[in-house]
Amino acid sequence: MPRDPDLLFRTLADPTRRGIFEQLCRRGEQTVAALTAHAGVSQPAVSKHLAALKQAGLVRDRPEGRQTHYSAQPKALAPLADWTQQMASFWDARFDALEDLLKRMDQ
Amino acid sequence: MPRDPDLLFRTLADPTRRGIFEQLCRRGEQTVAALTAHAGVSQPAVSKHLAALKQAGLVRDRPEGRQTHYSAQPKALAPLADWTQQMASFWDARFDALEDLLKRMDQ
DNA sequence: TAGATTCATAACCAGTCAGTTATGAATTAA
DNA sequence: TTAATTCATAACTGACTGGTTATGAATCTA
């Protein structure tokens, strides 16, 4: 159930790639050409980033004629949110344990 | 307010480094030697990872004699959670807009 | 059909980075 | 003081990867 967030972290670590994903989240489905217009890198670079995002499940592609439409799959971010939550909860648990100990010592 | 999550993503992208951070979240403050015992890499590698984590604000160091104790600062994960939340909300907003449009068309 | 457009892939390059060993500084122990 | 321990840094290396240009396949248009 707590899926491995490794691929997710690696995929989102690159700012250009993260920018493309953000663009898709903000503006919705877009073609490669539209994404390239904002990405600041060449079209092949964008295609490679899209392939990486697809590999991580963060986007879906919808081929239509000679163009391909991509859209974000924000659901795929769940393992990331889970991981973050888990780290915080570990910390909280220890904090609670300390609080508990202090209370006990106070008695 | 929405701080830049770039350094955070880059820092957490490496599995070894993320493992060290997880260890600190789970077990609390630990020395470099203790962390090295679990990391599966050399002590200098661990020291470098700790320096990176510290740079990102994810850990604090507490020098004590010849050893240095490190502890997690999970608060530093906030921008990550914020970013994730924001991506989801962008998506939801568009979804709502679509829903709205459909309702309007239905009238 | 011929030409233009859209995208993906191949091939290559340069910079980054995580790992190593070697070493030294600072502290503790004998 | 001498020896041992703990950690950080320097120097180096090899792998990875994000960028490029070149190219080709597929599709649309004139």
XYZ file of C-alpha atoms in Angstrom, chain B residues 25-71:
47
model
C 12.695 10.691 11.670
C 12.116 7.194 12.975
C 14.781 6.893 15.640
C 15.471 10.495 16.514
C 18.814 12.113 17.151
C 21.826 10.014 16.189
C 25.560 10.311 15.743
C 27.319 10.016 12.415
C 28.699 6.633 13.418
C 25.223 5.299 14.223
C 23.854 6.564 10.926
C 26.797 5.105 9.033
C 26.034 1.705 10.520
C 22.705 1.646 8.669
C 23.473 3.664 5.564
C 25.395 1.044 3.602
C 27.995 3.570 2.470
C 31.222 4.917 3.919
C 31.394 7.449 6.732
C 32.562 10.283 4.472
C 29.600 9.621 2.187
C 27.264 9.875 5.169
C 28.905 13.129 6.247
C 28.366 14.564 2.788
C 24.731 13.531 2.781
C 24.261 15.093 6.191
C 25.798 18.319 4.919
C 23.317 18.319 2.034
C 20.388 17.617 4.341
C 21.528 20.404 6.624
C 21.811 22.762 3.659
C 18.174 22.000 2.843
C 17.162 22.605 6.448
C 16.052 19.010 6.874
C 18.409 18.246 9.759
C 20.115 20.039 12.630
C 23.531 19.198 14.013
C 24.553 19.339 17.630
C 28.343 19.009 18.079
C 29.306 17.443 21.374
C 32.921 16.679 21.945
C 34.307 14.705 19.066
C 30.960 13.459 17.884
C 28.145 15.282 16.145
C 24.523 14.462 16.810
C 22.036 14.974 13.999
C 18.265 15.233 14.245
